[in-house]
Amino acid sequence: MTFTPWPAEFADRYRAAGIWRDETLCGLLDDAAARWGSSIALVDGARRLSYAELSEATIAMGHGFARLGLRPGDRAVVQLPNTAEFVITLFGLLRAGVVPVLALPAHRRTEIAHFVAHAEAAAYIIPDLFAGFDYRTLAGEVADGVRHVLVAGEPGRYTALRDVPSDGLDLPDLDPGDPAVLLISGGTTGKPKLIPRTHRDYAYNARASAEVCALTADDVYLACLPAAHNFPLACPGILGTFGVGGTVVMSPSPSPDTAFGLIEAERVTVTALVPPLARLWHEATGWDTRDLRSLRLLQVGGAKLDEDLARRLRPAVGRQLQQVFGMAEGLLNYTRLDDADELIVTTQGRPLSTMDEVRVVDRDGLPVAAGEAGELWTRGPYTLRGYYRVPEYNATAFTPDGFFRTGDLVRQLPSGHLIVAGRIKEVINRGGENVSATELEEHLLAHPAVAQAAVLGLPDPVHGEIVCAVVRVTAGAEAPRLKPLKAFLTGRGLARFTLPDRLEILDELPHTAVGKIDKRALALTFSRTRAAGGPIV
Ligand code: OOB
């Protein structure tokens, strides 16, 4: 399969440092089965699979995929919820050399049609029904050119995953340098891009992450974010847990209702959340009495965690908090378990690998002064060198010497820790003045009546852009009004031009497929409607 490889000099360096090894993701599971065969690898409801059983099931699945005619290098779009089938299908495809495109259950026609076409998928693998949605209907709309639609559950007009024959052809030898999976970019502009992750870079990603989290065979990891996302899959997530012989528990939903029960029943020790869920879990501990004391580590990442919530999370949810600033493209930053509390609540961590190269640059691509905010550029042993099949886009997304321009604005502390200051595109240009959406959100959250906040720039004929604050009101509180809210913000020392021009109250903020606040959806909604109260001056 075509992808942009690392130049030989970098490959040599990563190998010499012992970061790149001759390992594959299947090898990771085989090693675990050899060492911990009878330990429980995977729990899905009443189903409990030992490492030996899981390994066997994935080999059978791999044979089946080969038997269907799927060939090494073929692509298969996988859109399964957090079930044992997700893991068995993922490894079955890997064993057959087929590259899974890891779609999220919340993706719909536009995204899936794009993945299927762009990757020229030979298969599309779905559940029958999940969360009230019939994926077979979706398949009918997007899978015209796809050779195999395979269904976990009742297949309707398609083929049931359980009917795929389990005896079959020899499985191919895998090359650790080949792409193992195609992850979906979390980027919010344009069509989602596909990110090739090789066996060896992704195995390193999982192994090094497990080390940073001090994962051992005694750990029980709860996958409650969608398993196809990089965070719960490999940071250290499912793959990192398999690498140390721990147990993975699949949660069908991230809601406290479901997840708290699993934490109590399975004595879960580690899990990962996006900030909106961390907030919801924290709220739920106010009335839910289930025992969460087994949870030794709560990872939060995917979007900025506000400092106030960070301070309140512990010990209500987890004995220890870890902030994770990562991206499907590669670079991962973690606060370390032995970092000072202040670093853990105020920063988004520091790079995982000693071989991660990080630059913080200004508009001209020149390094900013120490501690100043700038765009984050990065290059390293598990950061991609090019998105899949988009050469024109790659020409601008990467520098000529291979740095990935992340689009994130960060400040770096002398310790190496990064503080995310927003996205370049989320800096609102209000009549020539720059307003940081992220900063304003943090100030809004300090207001007692504001439970959640999103700040966006909306097109405006006078100022170019104006500042719109969208908030969800704290339960039981009275909705804030714009004028007193502005006074509150001024009282916190904010300049006049950074104050919101418009305030919108919503009962619930829209979320992306992985559960981050969906600002694109908000911008679409509110750029179509004028604020009540007439023209903005
Ligand atoms: C994770 O990955 P993606 O690919 O869904 O999204 C990446 C983007 C980053 O470029 C950044 O803009 C934002 O999400 N982000 C954060 C953040 N973590 C991610 N912004 C502020 N603070 C954070 N802690 O979201 C992801 C992948 C692996 C591990 C964790 C998160």
Coordinates of C-alpha atoms and ligand atoms in Angstrom, one line a residue:
M1 CA 0.0 0.0 0.0
T2 CA 1.4 3.4 -0.9
F3 CA 2.4 5.8 1.8
T4 CA 5.1 8.3 2.5
P5 CA 8.0 6.5 4.3
W6 CA 10.5 8.1 6.7
P7 CA 13.8 8.9 5.0
A8 CA 16.5 6.2 5.6
E9 CA 18.6 8.4 7.9
F10 CA 15.6 8.8 10.3
A11 CA 14.7 5.2 10.1
D12 CA 18.3 4.3 11.0
R13 CA 18.3 6.7 14.0
Y14 CA 15.0 5.3 15.3
R15 CA 16.2 1.8 15.0
A16 CA 19.5 2.5 16.6
A17 CA 17.7 4.0 19.6
G18 CA 15.7 0.8 20.0
I19 CA 12.4 2.7 19.3
W20 CA 11.8 1.0 16.1
R21 CA 11.8 -2.8 16.4
D22 CA 10.9 -5.6 14.0
E23 CA 7.5 -6.1 15.5
T24 CA 3.9 -6.2 14.3
L25 CA 0.6 -5.6 16.0
C26 CA -0.2 -9.3 15.5
G27 CA 3.1 -10.2 17.1
L28 CA 2.1 -8.1 20.1
L29 CA -1.0 -10.3 20.5
D30 CA 0.9 -13.6 19.8
D31 CA 3.5 -12.7 22.5
A32 CA 0.8 -11.9 25.0
A33 CA -0.9 -15.2 24.2
A34 CA 2.4 -17.0 24.7
R35 CA 3.1 -15.3 28.1
W36 CA -0.4 -14.9 29.6
G37 CA -2.5 -17.5 27.6
S38 CA -5.0 -18.2 30.4
S39 CA -5.3 -14.6 31.6
I40 CA -8.4 -12.6 30.6
A41 CA -7.7 -10.3 27.7
L42 CA -11.1 -9.0 26.8
V43 CA -14.4 -8.5 28.5
D44 CA -17.6 -7.7 26.6
G45 CA -20.7 -8.0 28.7
A46 CA -20.9 -11.6 29.9
R47 CA -18.3 -12.7 27.3
R48 CA -14.7 -13.1 28.7
L49 CA -11.9 -14.1 26.4
S50 CA -8.5 -15.3 27.5
Y51 CA -5.4 -14.3 25.5
A52 CA -5.3 -17.8 24.1
E53 CA -8.9 -17.7 23.0
L54 CA -8.6 -14.2 21.6
S55 CA -5.6 -15.0 19.6
E56 CA -7.3 -18.1 18.2
A57 CA -10.4 -16.2 17.3
T58 CA -8.4 -13.6 15.4
I59 CA -6.5 -16.2 13.5
A60 CA -9.8 -17.9 12.5
M61 CA -11.1 -14.5 11.4
G62 CA -7.9 -13.8 9.4
H63 CA -8.3 -17.1 7.6
G64 CA -11.9 -16.2 6.9
F65 CA -11.0 -12.8 5.4
A66 CA -8.4 -14.4 3.2
R67 CA -10.9 -17.1 2.1
L68 CA -13.4 -14.3 1.1
G69 CA -10.7 -13.1 -1.3
L70 CA -9.4 -10.1 0.7
R71 CA -5.7 -9.7 -0.2
P72 CA -2.8 -8.2 1.6
G73 CA -2.8 -4.5 1.0
D74 CA -6.6 -4.3 0.4
R75 CA -8.5 -1.8 2.6
A76 CA -11.6 -2.5 4.7
V77 CA -13.7 0.2 6.3
V78 CA -14.5 -1.0 9.9
Q79 CA -17.3 0.8 11.7
L80 CA -17.9 -1.3 14.9
P81 CA -18.9 -0.1 18.4
N82 CA -17.0 -1.2 21.5
T83 CA -17.6 -4.9 21.4
A84 CA -15.4 -8.1 21.3
E85 CA -16.1 -8.1 17.5
F86 CA -14.2 -4.9 17.1
V87 CA -11.0 -6.4 18.5
I88 CA -11.4 -9.7 16.7
T89 CA -12.2 -8.0 13.4
L90 CA -9.3 -5.6 13.7
F91 CA -6.8 -8.3 14.4
G92 CA -8.4 -10.7 11.8
L93 CA -7.8 -8.1 9.1
L94 CA -4.3 -7.4 10.3
R95 CA -3.5 -11.1 10.2
A96 CA -4.8 -11.2 6.6
G97 CA -2.6 -8.2 5.8
V98 CA -5.8 -6.1 5.1
V99 CA -5.6 -2.5 6.2
P100 CA -8.6 -1.4 8.3
V101 CA -9.9 2.1 7.9
L102 CA -11.0 2.8 11.4
A103 CA -14.3 4.8 11.2
L104 CA -16.2 5.8 14.3
P105 CA -19.8 4.5 15.0
A106 CA -21.1 8.2 14.8
H107 CA -19.9 8.7 11.3
R108 CA -22.7 8.9 8.7
R109 CA -23.2 8.9 5.0
T110 CA -20.9 11.8 4.0
E111 CA -17.9 10.5 5.9
I112 CA -18.3 6.8 5.2
A113 CA -18.9 7.4 1.5
H114 CA -15.7 9.4 1.4
F115 CA -13.7 6.7 3.3
V116 CA -15.0 3.9 1.0
A117 CA -14.3 5.8 -2.2
H118 CA -11.0 7.3 -1.1
A119 CA -9.5 4.1 0.2
E120 CA -11.2 2.0 -2.6
A121 CA -12.4 -0.3 0.1
A122 CA -12.9 -4.0 -0.6
A123 CA -15.0 -4.5 2.5
Y124 CA -17.2 -2.5 4.9
I125 CA -17.8 -4.1 8.3
I126 CA -20.7 -2.9 10.5
P127 CA -23.0 -3.8 13.3
D128 CA -26.6 -4.5 12.5
L129 CA -28.1 -1.9 14.9
F130 CA -26.3 0.3 17.3
A131 CA -27.6 3.2 19.4
G132 CA -30.9 3.1 17.5
F133 CA -29.2 3.3 14.1
D134 CA -29.4 0.7 11.4
Y135 CA -26.0 0.4 9.7
R136 CA -27.3 -2.0 7.0
T137 CA -29.4 1.0 5.7
L138 CA -26.3 3.1 5.6
A139 CA -24.4 0.3 3.8
G140 CA -27.2 0.4 1.2
E141 CA -26.4 4.0 0.5
V142 CA -22.6 3.9 0.5
A143 CA -21.4 0.5 -0.3
D144 CA -22.3 0.1 -4.0
G145 CA -18.8 -0.6 -5.2
V146 CA -17.7 -2.6 -2.1
R147 CA -17.2 -6.4 -2.7
H148 CA -18.2 -7.5 0.9
V149 CA -20.5 -5.9 3.4
L150 CA -20.1 -8.0 6.6
V151 CA -22.4 -7.5 9.6
A152 CA -21.8 -8.3 13.2
G153 CA -25.3 -9.5 14.1
E154 CA -28.3 -10.0 11.8
P155 CA -27.0 -9.5 8.3
G156 CA -30.2 -8.6 6.4
R157 CA -29.3 -8.7 2.7
Y158 CA -25.5 -8.9 3.5
T159 CA -23.2 -11.5 5.0
A160 CA -23.0 -12.2 8.7
L161 CA -19.5 -11.9 10.2
R162 CA -20.2 -15.2 12.0
D163 CA -20.7 -17.0 8.7
V164 CA -17.4 -16.1 7.3
P165 CA -15.6 -19.5 7.0
S166 CA -12.9 -20.0 9.6
D167 CA -10.7 -22.5 7.8
G168 CA -8.7 -21.3 4.9
L169 CA -5.7 -20.0 3.2
D170 CA -2.3 -19.4 4.7
L171 CA -1.8 -16.0 6.3
P172 CA 0.8 -13.7 4.9
D173 CA 4.1 -12.7 6.5
L174 CA 3.7 -9.1 7.6
D175 CA 6.3 -6.4 7.2
P176 CA 6.7 -4.2 10.3
G177 CA 7.3 -1.2 8.0
D178 CA 4.0 -1.6 6.2
P179 CA 0.9 0.5 7.2
A180 CA -1.2 -1.6 9.7
V181 CA -4.2 0.7 10.0
L182 CA -5.6 3.9 8.5
L183 CA -6.8 6.3 11.3
I184 CA -9.2 9.1 10.7
S185 CA -7.8 12.6 11.3
G186 CA -9.6 14.7 13.9
G187 CA -9.0 17.8 11.9
T188 CA -12.0 20.0 11.6
T189 CA -11.5 21.5 8.2
G190 CA -12.4 19.8 4.9
K191 CA -12.9 16.1 4.4
P192 CA -11.3 13.9 7.1
K193 CA -7.9 12.6 6.0
L194 CA -6.6 9.1 6.4
I195 CA -3.5 8.5 8.4
P196 CA -1.3 5.5 7.7
R197 CA 0.2 4.0 10.9
T198 CA 2.8 1.3 10.3
H199 CA 3.0 -1.8 12.5
R200 CA 6.2 -0.8 14.1
D201 CA 5.4 2.9 14.7
Y202 CA 2.0 2.0 16.2
A203 CA 3.4 -0.8 18.3
Y204 CA 5.9 1.7 19.7
N205 CA 3.1 4.2 20.3
A206 CA 1.3 1.6 22.4
R207 CA 4.3 0.2 24.2
A208 CA 5.8 3.6 25.2
S209 CA 2.4 4.9 26.3
A210 CA 1.9 1.8 28.5
E211 CA 5.3 2.6 30.0
V212 CA 4.4 6.2 30.8
C213 CA 1.2 5.0 32.5
A214 CA 3.1 2.3 34.3
L215 CA 0.6 -0.3 33.0
T216 CA 1.0 -3.9 34.2
A217 CA -0.7 -7.2 33.9
D218 CA -2.8 -6.2 36.9
D219 CA -4.4 -3.3 35.1
V220 CA -7.9 -3.3 33.8
Y221 CA -8.5 -0.8 31.1
L222 CA -12.0 0.5 30.3
A223 CA -12.5 1.4 26.6
C224 CA -15.4 3.8 26.8
L225 CA -14.4 6.3 24.1
P226 CA -15.0 4.7 20.6
A227 CA -12.4 2.0 20.3
A228 CA -11.5 3.1 16.7
H229 CA -10.1 6.4 18.0
N230 CA -6.3 6.6 18.6
F231 CA -6.7 7.5 22.3
P232 CA -8.6 4.4 23.5
L233 CA -6.9 2.2 20.9
A234 CA -3.2 2.8 21.5
C235 CA -2.6 5.6 24.0
P236 CA -2.0 3.1 25.7
G237 CA -5.6 1.9 25.5
I238 CA -6.5 -1.5 24.1
L239 CA -3.2 -2.3 22.4
G240 CA -1.0 -1.0 25.2
T241 CA -3.0 -3.1 27.7
F242 CA -2.6 -6.2 25.5
G243 CA 1.2 -5.6 25.4
V244 CA 1.5 -6.0 29.2
G245 CA -1.1 -8.8 29.6
G246 CA -3.8 -6.7 31.3
T247 CA -7.5 -6.9 30.8
V248 CA -9.6 -4.7 28.4
V249 CA -13.2 -4.1 29.2
M250 CA -15.4 -2.8 26.4
S251 CA -18.0 -0.3 27.4
P252 CA -20.9 0.1 24.9
S253 CA -21.3 3.7 26.0
P254 CA -19.3 6.3 27.9
S255 CA -22.3 7.4 30.0
P256 CA -21.8 7.3 33.7
D257 CA -24.8 5.0 33.9
T258 CA -23.0 2.3 31.9
A259 CA -19.4 3.0 32.7
F260 CA -19.7 3.3 36.5
G261 CA -21.3 -0.1 36.7
L262 CA -18.4 -1.6 34.7
I263 CA -15.8 0.1 36.8
E264 CA -17.3 -1.2 40.0
A265 CA -18.0 -4.7 38.7
E266 CA -14.6 -5.3 36.9
R267 CA -12.5 -3.3 39.2
V268 CA -11.3 -1.0 36.4
T269 CA -8.0 0.7 37.1
V270 CA -7.5 3.0 34.0
T271 CA -9.7 4.8 31.5
A272 CA -9.6 7.7 29.0
L273 CA -12.1 10.5 28.5
V274 CA -12.6 13.7 26.5
P275 CA -13.2 16.8 28.6
P276 CA -17.0 17.0 28.1
L277 CA -17.3 13.4 29.4
A278 CA -14.9 14.1 32.3
R279 CA -17.3 16.9 33.3
L280 CA -20.3 14.7 33.0
W281 CA -18.7 11.9 35.1
H282 CA -17.7 14.5 37.7
E283 CA -21.2 15.8 37.9
A284 CA -22.6 12.2 38.2
T285 CA -20.4 11.4 41.2
G286 CA -22.5 14.0 43.0
W287 CA -25.4 11.5 43.2
D288 CA -24.2 8.2 41.9
T289 CA -22.9 6.1 44.8
R290 CA -21.2 3.3 42.8
D291 CA -17.6 2.5 43.9
L292 CA -15.0 4.0 41.6
R293 CA -12.1 3.5 44.0
S294 CA -10.3 1.0 41.9
L295 CA -9.7 3.7 39.3
R296 CA -6.0 4.6 39.8
L297 CA -5.6 6.7 36.6
L298 CA -8.0 8.9 34.7
Q299 CA -6.6 10.1 31.4
V300 CA -8.2 13.2 29.9
G301 CA -7.4 14.5 26.4
G302 CA -8.7 15.3 22.9
A303 CA -9.6 18.9 23.7
K304 CA -8.5 21.4 26.3
L305 CA -9.3 20.5 29.9
D306 CA -10.0 23.6 31.8
E307 CA -7.9 24.1 34.9
D308 CA -10.8 24.4 37.3
L309 CA -12.3 21.1 36.3
A310 CA -8.8 19.5 36.3
R311 CA -8.5 20.6 40.0
R312 CA -11.9 19.2 40.9
L313 CA -11.7 15.8 39.2
R314 CA -9.5 14.1 41.8
P315 CA -10.3 12.2 43.9
A316 CA -14.0 12.0 42.8
V317 CA -13.0 10.3 39.5
G318 CA -9.7 8.5 39.8
R319 CA -6.8 8.7 42.2
Q320 CA -4.6 10.3 39.6
L321 CA -5.2 12.6 36.7
Q322 CA -3.2 12.5 33.5
Q323 CA -3.6 15.1 30.7
V324 CA -3.0 13.8 27.2
F325 CA -2.6 16.1 24.2
G326 CA -2.4 13.8 21.2
M327 CA -3.4 13.5 17.6
A328 CA -4.1 10.6 15.2
E329 CA -1.2 11.9 13.1
G330 CA 1.2 10.8 15.8
L331 CA 2.8 13.1 18.4
L332 CA 1.5 12.3 22.0
N333 CA 2.1 14.5 25.0
Y334 CA 1.5 13.1 28.5
T335 CA 1.8 14.6 31.9
R336 CA 3.9 12.1 33.8
L337 CA 2.7 10.2 36.9
D338 CA 5.4 11.8 39.0
D339 CA 4.9 15.4 37.7
A340 CA 4.1 18.0 40.3
D341 CA 0.3 18.6 40.7
E342 CA 0.6 22.1 39.3
L343 CA 2.0 20.7 36.0
I344 CA -0.7 18.1 35.8
V345 CA -3.6 20.6 36.2
T346 CA -2.1 23.4 34.1
T347 CA -0.3 21.7 31.2
Q348 CA -1.2 19.2 28.5
G349 CA 1.9 17.1 29.1
R350 CA 5.2 16.7 27.3
P351 CA 6.2 14.6 24.3
L352 CA 6.2 10.8 24.8
S353 CA 9.5 10.0 23.0
T354 CA 13.0 11.4 23.4
M355 CA 13.1 11.3 19.6
D356 CA 10.0 13.5 19.2
E357 CA 11.1 16.9 17.7
V358 CA 9.0 19.8 18.6
R359 CA 9.2 23.4 17.2
V360 CA 7.0 26.3 18.2
V361 CA 7.0 28.8 15.4
D362 CA 5.6 32.1 14.3
R363 CA 3.8 32.9 11.1
D364 CA 7.0 32.9 9.2
G365 CA 8.0 29.5 10.5
L366 CA 10.7 31.0 12.8
P367 CA 11.0 29.8 16.4
V368 CA 9.1 32.1 18.9
A369 CA 10.8 33.4 22.0
A370 CA 10.9 30.8 24.9
G371 CA 7.5 30.6 26.5
E372 CA 5.6 32.5 23.7
A373 CA 2.7 31.0 21.9
G374 CA 3.2 29.7 18.3
E375 CA 2.2 26.9 16.0
L376 CA 3.4 23.5 16.9
W377 CA 5.4 21.6 14.3
T378 CA 6.6 18.1 14.9
R379 CA 8.5 15.2 13.5
G380 CA 9.3 11.9 15.1
P381 CA 9.3 8.1 15.1
Y382 CA 5.5 7.7 15.2
T383 CA 4.4 10.9 13.4
L384 CA 3.3 10.5 9.8
R385 CA 5.2 11.9 6.9
G386 CA 2.2 12.2 4.7
Y387 CA -1.6 11.6 4.7
Y388 CA -2.9 8.8 2.5
R389 CA -3.4 9.7 -1.2
V390 CA -3.5 13.5 -1.0
P391 CA -0.2 14.8 -2.4
E392 CA -1.4 18.4 -3.0
Y393 CA -2.6 18.7 0.6
N394 CA 0.6 17.1 1.9
A395 CA 2.7 19.7 0.1
T396 CA 1.3 22.3 2.5
A397 CA 0.6 20.2 5.6
F398 CA 4.3 19.3 5.9
T399 CA 7.5 21.3 5.7
P400 CA 10.1 20.3 3.1
D401 CA 12.1 18.7 5.9
G402 CA 9.3 16.6 7.1
F403 CA 7.8 18.5 10.0
F404 CA 4.0 18.1 10.4
R405 CA 2.3 21.5 10.8
T406 CA -0.2 20.6 13.5
G407 CA -2.3 23.8 13.4
D408 CA -2.3 23.8 17.2
L409 CA -1.1 26.9 19.1
V410 CA 1.0 26.0 22.1
R411 CA 3.4 27.5 24.6
Q412 CA 6.3 25.4 25.9
L413 CA 7.7 25.5 29.4
P414 CA 11.4 25.0 30.1
S415 CA 10.4 21.5 31.4
G416 CA 9.2 20.7 27.9
H417 CA 5.5 20.6 28.9
L418 CA 3.1 22.1 26.4
I419 CA 0.1 24.4 27.1
V420 CA -2.4 24.3 24.3
A421 CA -3.6 27.9 23.6
G422 CA -6.0 27.0 20.8
R423 CA -6.1 26.1 17.1
I424 CA -4.6 28.6 14.6
K425 CA -8.0 28.6 12.9
E426 CA -9.8 29.3 16.2
V427 CA -8.1 32.6 16.7
I428 CA -10.9 35.0 15.9
N429 CA -10.0 38.1 14.0
R430 CA -12.3 40.8 15.2
G431 CA -11.6 43.9 13.2
G432 CA -7.9 43.2 13.2
E433 CA -7.7 42.2 16.9
N434 CA -6.9 38.6 17.8
V435 CA -9.2 36.8 20.2
S436 CA -8.3 33.4 21.5
A437 CA -11.4 31.2 21.6
T438 CA -9.8 28.8 24.1
E439 CA -8.9 31.5 26.5
L440 CA -12.3 33.1 26.5
E441 CA -13.9 29.7 27.0
E442 CA -11.8 29.2 30.1
H443 CA -13.0 32.6 31.5
L444 CA -16.6 31.8 30.7
L445 CA -16.4 28.5 32.6
A446 CA -15.4 30.4 35.7
H447 CA -18.9 31.9 35.8
P448 CA -21.1 29.9 38.2
A449 CA -24.0 29.7 35.7
V450 CA -21.9 28.4 32.9
A451 CA -21.5 24.6 32.7
Q452 CA -20.0 24.3 29.2
A453 CA -18.8 27.0 26.8
A454 CA -17.8 27.2 23.2
V455 CA -16.5 30.4 21.6
L456 CA -16.6 30.9 17.8
G457 CA -16.0 33.5 15.2
L458 CA -18.9 34.4 13.0
P459 CA -18.7 36.3 9.8
D460 CA -19.7 40.0 10.2
P461 CA -19.9 42.8 7.6
V462 CA -18.4 45.4 9.9
H463 CA -15.7 43.6 12.0
G464 CA -14.9 40.7 9.6
E465 CA -15.6 38.4 12.4
I466 CA -17.4 38.7 15.7
V467 CA -17.1 36.7 18.9
C468 CA -20.0 34.4 19.7
A469 CA -20.2 32.5 23.0
V470 CA -22.4 29.4 23.1
V471 CA -23.1 28.1 26.6
R472 CA -24.9 25.4 28.4
V473 CA -26.3 26.6 31.7
T474 CA -25.5 24.9 35.0
A475 CA -28.4 22.8 36.3
G476 CA -30.6 24.9 38.5
A477 CA -28.9 28.2 37.6
E478 CA -30.5 31.1 35.8
A479 CA -29.3 31.7 32.2
P480 CA -26.7 34.5 32.1
R481 CA -27.4 37.6 30.0
L482 CA -24.9 39.2 27.7
K483 CA -24.5 42.5 29.5
P484 CA -23.8 41.2 33.0
L485 CA -21.7 38.4 31.5
K486 CA -19.5 41.0 29.8
A487 CA -19.2 42.8 33.1
F488 CA -18.1 39.6 34.8
L489 CA -15.5 39.0 32.1
T490 CA -14.2 42.6 32.3
G491 CA -13.9 42.0 36.1
R492 CA -11.6 39.1 35.3
G493 CA -9.3 41.6 33.5
L494 CA -10.3 40.9 29.9
A495 CA -10.0 43.6 27.2
R496 CA -13.1 45.0 25.7
F497 CA -12.4 43.7 22.2
T498 CA -12.2 40.1 23.5
L499 CA -15.7 40.1 25.0
P500 CA -18.4 38.2 23.3
D501 CA -20.6 40.2 20.9
R502 CA -23.3 37.5 21.0
L503 CA -24.5 35.0 23.5
E504 CA -26.4 31.8 22.6
I505 CA -27.8 29.4 25.2
L506 CA -28.2 25.8 24.3
D507 CA -29.6 22.9 26.4
E508 CA -26.9 20.7 25.0
L509 CA -23.8 21.4 22.9
P510 CA -23.3 19.2 19.8
H511 CA -20.4 16.7 19.9
T512 CA -18.1 15.2 17.3
A513 CA -17.9 11.5 16.7
V514 CA -15.4 11.1 19.6
G515 CA -17.3 13.4 21.9
K516 CA -15.5 16.8 21.6
I517 CA -17.6 19.9 21.3
D518 CA -18.4 20.3 17.6
K519 CA -17.6 23.9 16.8
R520 CA -18.1 23.4 13.1
A521 CA -21.7 22.4 13.7
L522 CA -22.2 25.4 16.0
A523 CA -20.6 27.8 13.4
L524 CA -22.9 26.4 10.8
T525 CA -26.0 26.9 12.9
F526 CA -25.2 30.4 14.1
S527 CA -23.8 31.9 11.0
R528 CA -27.2 31.2 9.4
T529 CA -29.2 32.9 12.1
R530 CA -28.9 36.5 13.3
A531 CA -28.9 37.2 17.0
A532 CA -32.2 38.1 18.5
G533 CA -32.1 41.7 19.3
G534 CA -31.2 43.0 15.9
P535 CA -28.0 44.1 14.2
I536 CA -24.7 43.8 15.9
V537 CA -22.8 47.0 16.4
Ligands
OOB1 C1 -6.9 13.2 19.8 O1 -6.6 13.0 18.4 P1 -7.5 13.6 17.2 O2 -6.7 13.2 16.0 O3 -8.9 13.3 17.3 O4 -7.4 15.2 17.4 C2 -6.2 15.9 17.5 C3 -6.4 17.4 17.9 C4 -5.1 18.0 18.2 O5 -4.4 18.5 17.1 C5 -5.6 19.2 19.1 O6 -6.1 20.2 18.3 C6 -6.8 18.6 19.8 O7 -7.2 17.5 19.0 N1 -6.3 18.1 21.2 C7 -6.2 18.8 22.3 C8 -5.8 17.9 23.3 N2 -5.7 16.7 22.8 C9 -6.0 16.8 21.5 N3 -6.3 20.1 22.5 C10 -6.1 20.6 23.7 N4 -5.8 19.8 24.8 C11 -5.6 18.5 24.6 N5 -5.3 17.7 25.7 O8 -7.7 14.0 20.2 C12 -6.1 12.4 20.7 C13 -5.3 11.4 20.2 C14 -4.5 10.6 21.1 C15 -4.6 10.8 22.5 C16 -5.4 11.9 22.9 C17 -6.1 12.6 22.1

